[in-house]
Coordinates of C-alpha atoms in Angstrom, one line a residue:
X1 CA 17.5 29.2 28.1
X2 CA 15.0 27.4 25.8
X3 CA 14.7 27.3 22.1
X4 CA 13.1 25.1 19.5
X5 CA 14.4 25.1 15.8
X6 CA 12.4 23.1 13.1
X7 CA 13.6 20.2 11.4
X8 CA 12.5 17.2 9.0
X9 CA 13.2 13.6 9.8
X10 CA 12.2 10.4 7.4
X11 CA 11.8 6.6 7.6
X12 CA 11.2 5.3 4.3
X13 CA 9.2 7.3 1.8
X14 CA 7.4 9.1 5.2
X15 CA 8.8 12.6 6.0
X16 CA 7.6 13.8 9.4
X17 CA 8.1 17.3 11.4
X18 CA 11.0 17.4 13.5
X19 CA 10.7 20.0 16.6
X20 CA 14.5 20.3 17.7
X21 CA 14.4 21.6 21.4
X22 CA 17.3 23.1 23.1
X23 CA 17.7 23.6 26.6
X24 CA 20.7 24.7 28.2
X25 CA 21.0 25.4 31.9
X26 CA 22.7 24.9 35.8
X27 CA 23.7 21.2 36.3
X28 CA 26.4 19.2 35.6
X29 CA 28.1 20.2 32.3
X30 CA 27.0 17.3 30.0
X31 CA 25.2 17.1 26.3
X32 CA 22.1 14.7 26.1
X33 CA 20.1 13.8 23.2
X34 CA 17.0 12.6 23.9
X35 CA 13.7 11.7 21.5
X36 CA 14.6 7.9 20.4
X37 CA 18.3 9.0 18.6
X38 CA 19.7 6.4 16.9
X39 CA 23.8 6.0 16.9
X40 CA 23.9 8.8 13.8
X41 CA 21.7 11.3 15.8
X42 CA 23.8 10.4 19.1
X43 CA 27.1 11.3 17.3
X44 CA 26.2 14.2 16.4
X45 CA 27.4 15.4 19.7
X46 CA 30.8 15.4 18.6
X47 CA 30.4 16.5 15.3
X48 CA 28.9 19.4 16.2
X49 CA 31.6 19.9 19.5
X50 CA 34.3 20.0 16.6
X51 CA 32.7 22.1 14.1
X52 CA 32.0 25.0 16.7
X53 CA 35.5 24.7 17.9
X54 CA 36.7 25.7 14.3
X55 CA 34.5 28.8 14.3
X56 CA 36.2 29.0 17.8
X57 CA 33.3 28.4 19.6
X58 CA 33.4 26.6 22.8
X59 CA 30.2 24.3 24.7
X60 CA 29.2 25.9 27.6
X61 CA 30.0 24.1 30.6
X62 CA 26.7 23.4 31.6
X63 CA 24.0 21.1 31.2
X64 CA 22.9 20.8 27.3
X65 CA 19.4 19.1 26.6
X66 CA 18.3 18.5 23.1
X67 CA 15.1 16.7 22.2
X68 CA 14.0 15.5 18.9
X69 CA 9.9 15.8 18.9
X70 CA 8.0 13.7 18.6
X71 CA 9.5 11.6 21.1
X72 CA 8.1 8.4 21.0
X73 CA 9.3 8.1 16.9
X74 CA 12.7 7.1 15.9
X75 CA 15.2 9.3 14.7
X76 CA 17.6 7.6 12.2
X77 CA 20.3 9.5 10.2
X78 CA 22.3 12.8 10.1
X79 CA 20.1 15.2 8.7
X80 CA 19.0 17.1 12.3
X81 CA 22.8 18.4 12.8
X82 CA 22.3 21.7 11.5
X83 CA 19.0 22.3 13.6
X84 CA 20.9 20.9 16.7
X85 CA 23.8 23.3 16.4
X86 CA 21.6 26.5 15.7
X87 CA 19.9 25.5 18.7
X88 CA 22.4 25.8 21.1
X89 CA 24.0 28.9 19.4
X90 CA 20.6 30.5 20.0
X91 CA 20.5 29.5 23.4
X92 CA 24.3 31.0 23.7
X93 CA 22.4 33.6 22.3
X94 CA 25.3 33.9 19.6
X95 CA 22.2 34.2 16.6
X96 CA 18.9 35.0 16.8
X97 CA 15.8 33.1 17.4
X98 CA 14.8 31.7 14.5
X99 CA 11.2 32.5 12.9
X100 CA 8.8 28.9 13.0
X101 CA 8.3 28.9 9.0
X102 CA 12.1 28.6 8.3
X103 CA 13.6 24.6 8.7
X104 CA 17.2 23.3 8.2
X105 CA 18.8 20.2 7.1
X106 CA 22.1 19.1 7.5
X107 CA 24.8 17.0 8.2
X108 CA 28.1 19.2 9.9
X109 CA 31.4 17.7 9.3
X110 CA 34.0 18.2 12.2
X111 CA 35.9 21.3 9.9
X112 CA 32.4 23.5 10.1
X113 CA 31.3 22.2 6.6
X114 CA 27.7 20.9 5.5
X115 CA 28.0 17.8 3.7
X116 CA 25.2 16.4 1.6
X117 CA 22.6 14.1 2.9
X118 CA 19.9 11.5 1.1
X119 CA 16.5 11.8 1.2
X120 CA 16.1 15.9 0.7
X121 CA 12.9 15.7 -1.7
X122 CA 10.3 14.0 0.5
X123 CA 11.5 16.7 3.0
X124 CA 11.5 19.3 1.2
X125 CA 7.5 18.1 -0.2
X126 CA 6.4 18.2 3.2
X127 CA 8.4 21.5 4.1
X128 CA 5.9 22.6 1.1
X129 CA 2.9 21.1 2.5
X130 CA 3.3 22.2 5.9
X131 CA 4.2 25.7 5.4
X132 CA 7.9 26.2 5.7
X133 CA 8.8 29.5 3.8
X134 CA 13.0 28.9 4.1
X135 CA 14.5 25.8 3.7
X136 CA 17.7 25.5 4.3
X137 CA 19.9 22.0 3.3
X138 CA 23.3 21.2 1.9
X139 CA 24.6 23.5 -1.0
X140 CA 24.9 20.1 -2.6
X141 CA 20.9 19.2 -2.4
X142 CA 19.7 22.3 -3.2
X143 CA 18.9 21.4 -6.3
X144 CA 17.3 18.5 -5.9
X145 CA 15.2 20.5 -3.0
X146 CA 13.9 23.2 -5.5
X147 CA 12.0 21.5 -7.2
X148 CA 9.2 21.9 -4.5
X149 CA 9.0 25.6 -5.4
X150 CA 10.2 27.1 -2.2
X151 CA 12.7 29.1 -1.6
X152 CA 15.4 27.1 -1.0
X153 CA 19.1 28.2 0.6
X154 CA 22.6 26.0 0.0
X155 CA 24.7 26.0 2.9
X156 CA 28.1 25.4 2.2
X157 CA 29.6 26.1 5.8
X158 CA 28.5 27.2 9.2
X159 CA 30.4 30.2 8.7
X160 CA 28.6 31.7 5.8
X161 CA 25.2 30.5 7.2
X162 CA 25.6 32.5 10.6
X163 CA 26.7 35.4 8.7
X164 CA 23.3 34.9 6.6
X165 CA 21.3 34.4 10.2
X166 CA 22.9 37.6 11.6
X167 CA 22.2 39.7 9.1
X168 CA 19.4 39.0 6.3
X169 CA 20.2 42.5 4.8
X170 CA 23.4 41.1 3.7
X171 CA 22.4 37.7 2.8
X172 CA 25.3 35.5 1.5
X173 CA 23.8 32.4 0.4
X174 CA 22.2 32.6 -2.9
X175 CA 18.7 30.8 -3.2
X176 CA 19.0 28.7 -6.1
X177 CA 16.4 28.6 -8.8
X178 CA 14.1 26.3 -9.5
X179 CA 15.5 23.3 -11.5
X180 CA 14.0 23.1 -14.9
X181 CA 14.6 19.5 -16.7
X182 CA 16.0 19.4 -19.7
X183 CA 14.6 17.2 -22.9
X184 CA 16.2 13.4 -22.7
X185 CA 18.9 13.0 -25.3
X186 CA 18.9 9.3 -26.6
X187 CA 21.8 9.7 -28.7
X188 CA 24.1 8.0 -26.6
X189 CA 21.6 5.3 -25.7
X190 CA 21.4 1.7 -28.0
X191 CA 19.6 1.6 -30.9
X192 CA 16.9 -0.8 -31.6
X193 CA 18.4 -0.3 -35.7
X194 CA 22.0 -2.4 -34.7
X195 CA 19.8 -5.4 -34.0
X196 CA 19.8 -7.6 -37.0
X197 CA 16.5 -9.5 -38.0
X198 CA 14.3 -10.6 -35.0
X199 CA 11.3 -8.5 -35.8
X200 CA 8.8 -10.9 -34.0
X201 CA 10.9 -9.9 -31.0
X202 CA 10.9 -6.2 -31.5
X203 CA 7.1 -6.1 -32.1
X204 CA 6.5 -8.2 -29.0
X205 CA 9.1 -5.8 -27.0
X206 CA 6.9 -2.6 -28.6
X207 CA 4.1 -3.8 -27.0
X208 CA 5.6 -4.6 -24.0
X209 CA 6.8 -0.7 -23.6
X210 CA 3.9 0.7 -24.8
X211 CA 1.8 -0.9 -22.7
X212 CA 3.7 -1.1 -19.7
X213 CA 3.7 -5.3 -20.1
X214 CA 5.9 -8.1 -18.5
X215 CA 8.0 -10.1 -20.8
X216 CA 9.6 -12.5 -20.7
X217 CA 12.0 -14.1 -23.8
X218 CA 13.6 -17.2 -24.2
X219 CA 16.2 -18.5 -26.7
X220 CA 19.7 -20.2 -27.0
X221 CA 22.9 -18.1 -26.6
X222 CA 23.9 -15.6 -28.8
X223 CA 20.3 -15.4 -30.1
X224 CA 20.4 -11.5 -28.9
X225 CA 18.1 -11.9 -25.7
X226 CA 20.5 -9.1 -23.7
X227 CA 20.9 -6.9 -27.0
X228 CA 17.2 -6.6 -27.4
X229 CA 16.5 -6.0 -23.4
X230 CA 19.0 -3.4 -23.7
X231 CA 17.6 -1.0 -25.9
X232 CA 14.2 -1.0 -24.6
X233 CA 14.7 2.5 -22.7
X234 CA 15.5 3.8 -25.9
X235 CA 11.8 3.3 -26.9
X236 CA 9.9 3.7 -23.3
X237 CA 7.6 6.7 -23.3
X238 CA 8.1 10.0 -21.6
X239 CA 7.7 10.3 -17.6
X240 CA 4.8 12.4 -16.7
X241 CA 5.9 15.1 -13.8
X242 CA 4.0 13.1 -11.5
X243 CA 6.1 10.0 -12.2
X244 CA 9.0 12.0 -12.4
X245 CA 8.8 12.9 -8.9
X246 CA 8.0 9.9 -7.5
X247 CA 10.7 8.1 -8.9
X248 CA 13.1 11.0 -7.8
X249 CA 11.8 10.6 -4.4
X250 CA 12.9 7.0 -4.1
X251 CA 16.5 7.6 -5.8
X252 CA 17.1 10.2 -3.4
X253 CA 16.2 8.3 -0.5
X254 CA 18.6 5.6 -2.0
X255 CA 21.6 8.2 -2.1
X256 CA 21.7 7.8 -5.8
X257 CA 20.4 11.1 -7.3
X258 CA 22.8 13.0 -10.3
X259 CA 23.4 16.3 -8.4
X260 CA 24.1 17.8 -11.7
X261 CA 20.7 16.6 -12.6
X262 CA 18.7 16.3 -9.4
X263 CA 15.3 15.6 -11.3
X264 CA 15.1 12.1 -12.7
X265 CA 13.5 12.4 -16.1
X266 CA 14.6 9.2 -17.6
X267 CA 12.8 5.8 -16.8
X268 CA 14.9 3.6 -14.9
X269 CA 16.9 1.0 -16.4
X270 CA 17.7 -1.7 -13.4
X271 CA 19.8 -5.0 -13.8
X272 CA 20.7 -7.0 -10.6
X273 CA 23.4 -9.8 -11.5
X274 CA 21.6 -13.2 -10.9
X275 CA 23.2 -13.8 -7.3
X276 CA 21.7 -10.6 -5.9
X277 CA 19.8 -11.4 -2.2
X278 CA 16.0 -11.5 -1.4
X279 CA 16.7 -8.3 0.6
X280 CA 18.6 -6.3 -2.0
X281 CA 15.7 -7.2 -4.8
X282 CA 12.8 -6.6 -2.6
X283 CA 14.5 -4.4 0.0
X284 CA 15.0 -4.0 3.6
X285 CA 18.4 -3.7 6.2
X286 CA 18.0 -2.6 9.8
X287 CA 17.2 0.6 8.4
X288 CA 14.7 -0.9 5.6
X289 CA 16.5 0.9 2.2
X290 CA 14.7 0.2 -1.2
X291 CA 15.4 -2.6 -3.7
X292 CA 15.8 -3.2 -7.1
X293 CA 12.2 -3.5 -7.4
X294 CA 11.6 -0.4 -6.2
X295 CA 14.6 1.6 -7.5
X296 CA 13.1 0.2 -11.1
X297 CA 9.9 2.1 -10.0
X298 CA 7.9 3.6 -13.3
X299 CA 11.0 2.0 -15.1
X300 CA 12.5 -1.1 -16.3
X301 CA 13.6 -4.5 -14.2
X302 CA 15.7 -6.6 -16.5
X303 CA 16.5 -10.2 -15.3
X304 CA 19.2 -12.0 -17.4
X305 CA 19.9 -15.5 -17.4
X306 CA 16.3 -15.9 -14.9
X307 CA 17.1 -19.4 -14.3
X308 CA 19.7 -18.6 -12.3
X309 CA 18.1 -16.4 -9.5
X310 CA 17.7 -18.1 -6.5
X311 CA 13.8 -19.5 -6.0
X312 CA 13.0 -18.2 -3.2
X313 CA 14.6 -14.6 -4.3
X314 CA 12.2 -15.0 -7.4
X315 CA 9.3 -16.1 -5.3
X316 CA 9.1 -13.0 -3.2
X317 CA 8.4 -10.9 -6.5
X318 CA 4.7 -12.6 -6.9
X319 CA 3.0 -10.4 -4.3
X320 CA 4.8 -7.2 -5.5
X321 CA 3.8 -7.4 -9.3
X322 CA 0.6 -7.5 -8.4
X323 CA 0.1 -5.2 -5.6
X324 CA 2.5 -2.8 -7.1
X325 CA 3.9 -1.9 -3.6
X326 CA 6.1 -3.7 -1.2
X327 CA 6.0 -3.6 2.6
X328 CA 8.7 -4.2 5.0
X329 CA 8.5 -4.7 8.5
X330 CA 10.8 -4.1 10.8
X331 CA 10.6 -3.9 14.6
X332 CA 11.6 -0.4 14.2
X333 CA 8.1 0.1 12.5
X334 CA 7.1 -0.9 8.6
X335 CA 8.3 1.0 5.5
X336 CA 6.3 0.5 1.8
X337 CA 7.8 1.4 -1.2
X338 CA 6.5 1.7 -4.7
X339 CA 7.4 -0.4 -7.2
X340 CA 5.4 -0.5 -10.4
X341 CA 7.6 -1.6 -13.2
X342 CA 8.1 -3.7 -16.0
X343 CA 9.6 -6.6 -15.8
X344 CA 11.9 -8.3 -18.6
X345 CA 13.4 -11.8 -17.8
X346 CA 15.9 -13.3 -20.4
X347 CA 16.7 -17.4 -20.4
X348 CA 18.5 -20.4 -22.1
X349 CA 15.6 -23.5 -22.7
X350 CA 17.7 -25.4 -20.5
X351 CA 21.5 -25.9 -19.2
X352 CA 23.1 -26.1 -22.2
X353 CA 21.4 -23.6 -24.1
X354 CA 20.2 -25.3 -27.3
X355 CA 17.2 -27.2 -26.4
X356 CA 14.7 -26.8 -30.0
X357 CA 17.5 -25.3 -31.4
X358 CA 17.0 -26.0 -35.1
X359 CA 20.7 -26.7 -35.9
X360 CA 22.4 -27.6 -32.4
X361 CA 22.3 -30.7 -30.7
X362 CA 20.9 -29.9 -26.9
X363 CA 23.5 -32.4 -24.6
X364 CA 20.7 -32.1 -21.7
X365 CA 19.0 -35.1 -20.6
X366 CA 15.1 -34.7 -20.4
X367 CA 15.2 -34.6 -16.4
X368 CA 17.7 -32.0 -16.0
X369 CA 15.9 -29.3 -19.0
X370 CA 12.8 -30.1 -16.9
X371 CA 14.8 -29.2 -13.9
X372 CA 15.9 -26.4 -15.4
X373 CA 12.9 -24.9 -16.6
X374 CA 10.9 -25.8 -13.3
X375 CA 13.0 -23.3 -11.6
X376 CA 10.4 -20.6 -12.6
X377 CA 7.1 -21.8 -10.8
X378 CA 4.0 -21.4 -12.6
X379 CA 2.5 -18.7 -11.0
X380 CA 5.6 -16.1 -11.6
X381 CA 5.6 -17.4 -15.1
X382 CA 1.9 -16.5 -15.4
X383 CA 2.9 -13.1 -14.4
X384 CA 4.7 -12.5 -18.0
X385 CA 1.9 -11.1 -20.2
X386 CA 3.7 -11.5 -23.0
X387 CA 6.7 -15.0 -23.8
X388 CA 8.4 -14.1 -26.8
X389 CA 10.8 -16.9 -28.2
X390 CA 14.3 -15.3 -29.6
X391 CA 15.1 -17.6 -32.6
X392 CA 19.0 -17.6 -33.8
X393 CA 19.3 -15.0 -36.7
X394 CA 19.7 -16.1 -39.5
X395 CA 22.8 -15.4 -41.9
X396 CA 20.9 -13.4 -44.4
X397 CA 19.6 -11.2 -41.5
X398 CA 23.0 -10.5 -40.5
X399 CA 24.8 -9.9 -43.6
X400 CA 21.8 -7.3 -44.6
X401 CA 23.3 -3.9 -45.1
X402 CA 20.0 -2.5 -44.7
X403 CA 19.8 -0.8 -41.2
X404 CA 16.6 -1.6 -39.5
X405 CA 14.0 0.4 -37.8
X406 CA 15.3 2.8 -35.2
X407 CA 14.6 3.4 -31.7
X408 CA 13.4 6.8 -31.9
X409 CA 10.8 5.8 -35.1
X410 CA 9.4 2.9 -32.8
X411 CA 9.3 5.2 -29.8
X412 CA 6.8 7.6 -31.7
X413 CA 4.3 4.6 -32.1
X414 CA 4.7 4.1 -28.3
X415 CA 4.6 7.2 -26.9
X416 CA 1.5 8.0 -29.2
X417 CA -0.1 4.8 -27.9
X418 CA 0.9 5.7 -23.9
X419 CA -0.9 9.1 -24.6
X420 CA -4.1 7.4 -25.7
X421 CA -3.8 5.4 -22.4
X422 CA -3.4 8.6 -20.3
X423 CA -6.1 10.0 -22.2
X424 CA -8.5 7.2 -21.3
X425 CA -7.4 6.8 -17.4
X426 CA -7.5 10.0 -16.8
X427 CA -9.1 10.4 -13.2
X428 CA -9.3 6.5 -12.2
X429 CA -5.1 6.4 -11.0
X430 CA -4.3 3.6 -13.6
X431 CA -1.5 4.9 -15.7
X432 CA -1.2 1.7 -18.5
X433 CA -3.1 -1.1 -19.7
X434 CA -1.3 -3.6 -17.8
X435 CA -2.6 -1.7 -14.6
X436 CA -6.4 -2.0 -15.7
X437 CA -8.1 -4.0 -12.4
X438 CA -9.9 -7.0 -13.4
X439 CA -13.5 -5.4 -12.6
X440 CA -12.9 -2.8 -14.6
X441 CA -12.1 -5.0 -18.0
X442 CA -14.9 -4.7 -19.5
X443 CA -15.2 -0.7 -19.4
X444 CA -11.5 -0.2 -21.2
X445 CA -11.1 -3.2 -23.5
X446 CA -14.1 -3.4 -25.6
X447 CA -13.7 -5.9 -28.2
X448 CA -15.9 -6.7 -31.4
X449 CA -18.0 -9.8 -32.7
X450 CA -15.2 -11.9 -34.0
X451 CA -12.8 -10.8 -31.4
X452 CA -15.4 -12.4 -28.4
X453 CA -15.9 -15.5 -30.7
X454 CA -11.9 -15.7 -31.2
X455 CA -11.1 -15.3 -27.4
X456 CA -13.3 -17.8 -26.3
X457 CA -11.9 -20.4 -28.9
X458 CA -8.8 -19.8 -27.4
X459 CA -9.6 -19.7 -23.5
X460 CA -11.0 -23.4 -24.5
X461 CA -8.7 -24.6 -26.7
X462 CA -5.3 -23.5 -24.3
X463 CA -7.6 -24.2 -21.0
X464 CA -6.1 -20.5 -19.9
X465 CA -6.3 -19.2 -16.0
X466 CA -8.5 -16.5 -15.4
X467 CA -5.4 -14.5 -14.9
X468 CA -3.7 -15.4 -18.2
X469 CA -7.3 -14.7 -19.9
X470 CA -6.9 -10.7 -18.3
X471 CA -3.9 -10.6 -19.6
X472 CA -4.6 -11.4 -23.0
X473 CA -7.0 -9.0 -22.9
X474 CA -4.7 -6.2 -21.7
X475 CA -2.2 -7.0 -24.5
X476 CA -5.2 -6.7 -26.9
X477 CA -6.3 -3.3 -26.0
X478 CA -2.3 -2.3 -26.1
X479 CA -2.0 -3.9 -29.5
X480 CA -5.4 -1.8 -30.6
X481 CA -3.9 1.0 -29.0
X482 CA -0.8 1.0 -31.4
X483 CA -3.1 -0.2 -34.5
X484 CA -5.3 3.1 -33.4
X485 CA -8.5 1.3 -32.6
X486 CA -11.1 2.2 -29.8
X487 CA -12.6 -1.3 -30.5
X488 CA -10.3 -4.6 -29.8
X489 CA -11.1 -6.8 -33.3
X490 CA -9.9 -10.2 -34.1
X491 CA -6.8 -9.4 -35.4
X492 CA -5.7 -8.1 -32.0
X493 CA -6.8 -11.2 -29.9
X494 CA -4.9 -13.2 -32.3
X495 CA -1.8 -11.3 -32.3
X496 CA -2.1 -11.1 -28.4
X497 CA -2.5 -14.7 -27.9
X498 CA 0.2 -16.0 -30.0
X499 CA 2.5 -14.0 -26.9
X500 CA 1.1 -17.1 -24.6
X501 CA 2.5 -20.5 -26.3
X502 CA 5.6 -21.1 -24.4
X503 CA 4.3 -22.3 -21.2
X504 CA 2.5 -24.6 -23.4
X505 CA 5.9 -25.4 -25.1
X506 CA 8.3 -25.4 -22.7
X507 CA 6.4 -25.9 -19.7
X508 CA 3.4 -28.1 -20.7
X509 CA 0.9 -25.6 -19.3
X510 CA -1.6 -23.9 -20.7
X511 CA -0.4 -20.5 -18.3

C-alpha cells in the first residue's frame, strides 16, 4: 500500500515542501529511508519502532519504504518524524488517509511523546503560503506557529493525536489562538538616569539608536563604556510587525525562542565575550546555524573590550555591515542570513588603559599603544558612523543627587524620530538613515546654504573618504530628525562631524 503525508523541511532561513511517501509491501521485512536523510532523519527509524511499540503497535514484517520528496535536496533534522509514522499507520491502514491541505511536524520520542523542534515559524509561513489549512507541530511550538494565522493543533502525544485523526467529531487537541504580543515592559531594564554625568556620550548614543548608527566609544577604565552600552535597549525604538517576525524567524531557527512568549517583540541585545570564533560571530557549522551577527538582527551587537577580538574574527564583519546579509557556503549547499544591526564597540586607548587620561600616567610605550590601537584596521574603523570619546566623570557628576534623564524620556525623542524615518522610506525597503544607499543621498538628506558650505570645509579640512563623507551626512539627517527639521542646517553638520575626530586622534587618519 501507498500513501503520501505532507511535511516541511528547512535549511537555513529556506522552508521547502516535504512530500513524505510511504510504501509498505512483499520483500524482505526491512525499513528504508530514502530522499538524501541525514543521520537525524535516518534515526528516526528507531524512534518511531519504539514509540508505536508503546501504543502497542508492532512494524509489519515487511518491506517499509519511506521517501522524503524532493529527493535530490537534503533532509537535515527531526522534524519529518511525525509525517513518517502517520504514514505507515495509514498504510497499516490503522488511521485514515490524510486530506493534502493538512501537514505535521514533529519530533517522536521513544515513550510516544512529541517533543519540541526549532525552526517552526518559517514552516509554518510557508504552510500559509502554500495552502496548508491544518498544521499540526509540537504542543510546545504551537504558539510560536500561530502567529501565521492558521489553524494550528499542539500534539502532546501520539495517543491523543490518533484519537484526534480517528475521529474529528471528537477532536481532543485544542487549536490554540493566535498569540497576541503584549506591550514591552522596561521596568526591569537599566536606566539611562543611574549614569552619572557623560552627557556628550548619551547624546552621541541617542543618535546612534535613533538612527540605527554604528558606534563606537573609547575611554580608560571605569569611565562607564559597558554602563552606557548597556542601557541602550532601554531607549531603541519599537519593532515594526514586519521586523518582529523576521527576527523571530532567526531565533527560532537558533532554538532560542521564549515558549512563554514565542513572538520576539523586543530588539535584540547580543554580547559575544572577546574570544568568541569567526564561525560563532558570523555563523556556520556542518549544518550552517546563525551567528551573533545575525542573532543581533534588527537589534543591538555590543563588542566590549574591541581590541581584544581576534583580527581576522573582526575582519570578516566588513562585508556584512555593509551588505546587511551574510552567506555561508557549505558543500551541502549555501545558507544567507540577515543581519542588519547596530553595532556598539567599547575600548581602552591602549594596554594600560590611561593613554590621554588627564590625571593618570599611561605606562605604555609609544610602539605598543600603536600596536594596540592598530588592531582595528582602518576600514572596520570607518564603519563607526559615530566615535564618541568616554571621559572619566568627574567628582561633581557623581556626587550629584540630581537623577538624570531617564530612559523612557530619551526613548520618546527616538521613537518619534524613527517614525519620521518610516514615514519618509516608506515604499523604498530602507528602514533608517544609516541604511540610505549612497545614490539615493541626495533625495533624503537635503541640507541648507550654510550646511553645504560647512560640509565641504570639513571634507577638506579632515581629507574624509567618500565613505566617512556619507556617513556624516546620514548622522546629519538623524540629528535633524531628532531637532524636527526636514532641512539638514549647519548646526547639524557640525554636531555630526564632531562624531569623526578620533581616528584623527588616536589613529592619525582622517577616517
Amino acid at each position: 500500500m501507498f500513501t503520501q503525508i505532507k511535511s516541511l523541511g528547512l535549511f537555513g532561513l529556506n522552508a521547502f515542501p516535504v512530500d513524505v511517501e510511504v510504501s509498505i509491501g512483499r520483500g524482505k521485512p526491512q525499513f528504508e529511508i530514502v530522499g538524501l536523510p541525514d543521520a537525524s532523519v535516518r534515526e528516526s527509524r528507531e524512534r518511531i519502532r519504539s514509540a508505536l511499540a508503546s501504543l502497542s503497535i508492532a512494524l509489519p514484517a515487511r518491506q517499509i519504504t519511506v521517501n522524503l520528496a524532493p529527493a535530490d535536496v537534503k533532509k537535515v533534522g527531526t522534524m519529518h518524524d511525525l509525517a513518517i509514522l502517520l504514514g505507515i499507520l495509514v498504510c497499516m491502514e490503522r488511521i485514515p488517509p490524510q486530506p493534502e491541505n493538512r501537514c505535521f511536524l514533529g519530533e517522536v520520542s521513544l515513550s510516544g511523546h512529541v517533543r519540541s523542534i526549532s525552526g517552526v515559524l518559517p514552516m509554518a509561513l510557508l504552510a500559509a503560503q502554500s495552502g496548508i489549512r491544518e498544521l499540526f507541530v509540537p504542543e510546545e511550538n504551537a504558539a510560536e506557529a500561530s502567529a501565521v494565522g492558521i489553524p494550528i493543533y499542539g500534539v502532546h502525544c501520539l495517543s491523543n493525536l490518533l484519537t484526534h485523526l480517528e475521529d474529528t467529531a471528537r477532536p481532543i487537541l485544542r487549536q490554540q489562538p493566535t498569540y497576541v504580543p503584549q506591550p514591552e515592559d522596561y521596568q526591569d531594564t537599566l536606566d539611562f538616569a543611574d549614569v552619572k554625568g557623560q552627557q556628550n556620550a548619551k547624546y552621541a548614543l541617542e543618535i546612534a539608536a535613533a538612527g540605527g548608527h554604528n558606534a563606537l566609544m573609547i575611554g580608560s577604565p571605569g569611565s562607564g563604556k559597558s554602563m552606557l552600552a548597556k542601557r541602550i535597549p532601554s531607549i531603541l525604538p519599537e519593532m515594526t510587525a514586519a521586523e518582529s517576525m523576521e527576527t523571530t524567524q532567526i531565533y527560532s531557527i537558533a532554538g532560542l525562542l521564549d515558549s512563554g512568549k514565542p513572538l520576539m517583540t523586543k530588539r535584540p541585545f547580543r554580547a559575544p565575550h572577546h574570544t568568541i570564533s569567526g564561525a560563532g560571530l558570523v555563523g556556520g557549522g556542518t549544518i550552517p546555524r546563525p551567528g551573533e551577527i545575525s542573532l543581533a538582527h534588527n537589534g543591538l551587537l555590543f563588542l566590549d573590550e574591541l581590541a581584544e577580538f581576534d583580527h581576522r574574527t573582526l575582519e570578516i564583519m566588513r562585508q556584512p555591515l555593509e551588505d546587511r546579509r551574510v552567506t555561508i557556503t557549505r558543500a551541502s549547499g549555501t545558507v544567507s542570513y540577515p543581519c542588519s544591526f547596530m553595532l556598539v564597540g567599547a575600548m581602552n586607548p591602549c594596554p594600560c588603559g590611561y593613554y590621554g587620561h588627564p590625571k593618570r600616567q599611561c605606562t605604555c610605550t609609544d610602539r605598543q599603544v600603536r600596536q594596540y590601537l592598530n588592531r582595528i584596521s582602518g576600514p572596520l574603523l570607518d564603519r563607526f558612523d559615530l566615535h564618541i570619546e568616554v571621559e572619566p566623570v568627574s567628582f561633581d557628576s557623581l556626587s550629584a543627587r540630581a537623577k538624570a534623564e531617564s530612559s523612557a524620556a530619551i526613548r520618546e525623542r527616538v521613537q518619534a524620530a524613527r517614525e519620521w524615518q518610516n514615514q519618509r522610506f516608506s515604499g523604498t525597503g530602507i528602514f533608517c538613515n544609516a541604511a540610505i544607499p549612497a545614490g539615493m543621498l541626495q533625495d533624503f538628506c537635503p541640507m541648507d546654504d550654510g550646511a553645504v558650505t560647512l560640509l565641504r570645509a570639513v571634507f577638506d579640512k579632515l581629507g574624509l573618504s567618500a565613505r566617512a563623507y556619507d556617513r556624516i551626512l546620514k548622522v546629519a539627517r538623524t540629528i535633524a530628525d531628532l531637532d524636527g527639521s526636514d532641512i539638514i542646517r549647519k548646526q547639524h553638520i557640525a554636531s555630526a562631524a564632531q562624531f569623526r575626530s578620533l581616528d584623527r586622534k588616536y589613529w592619525g587618519t582622517g577616517g
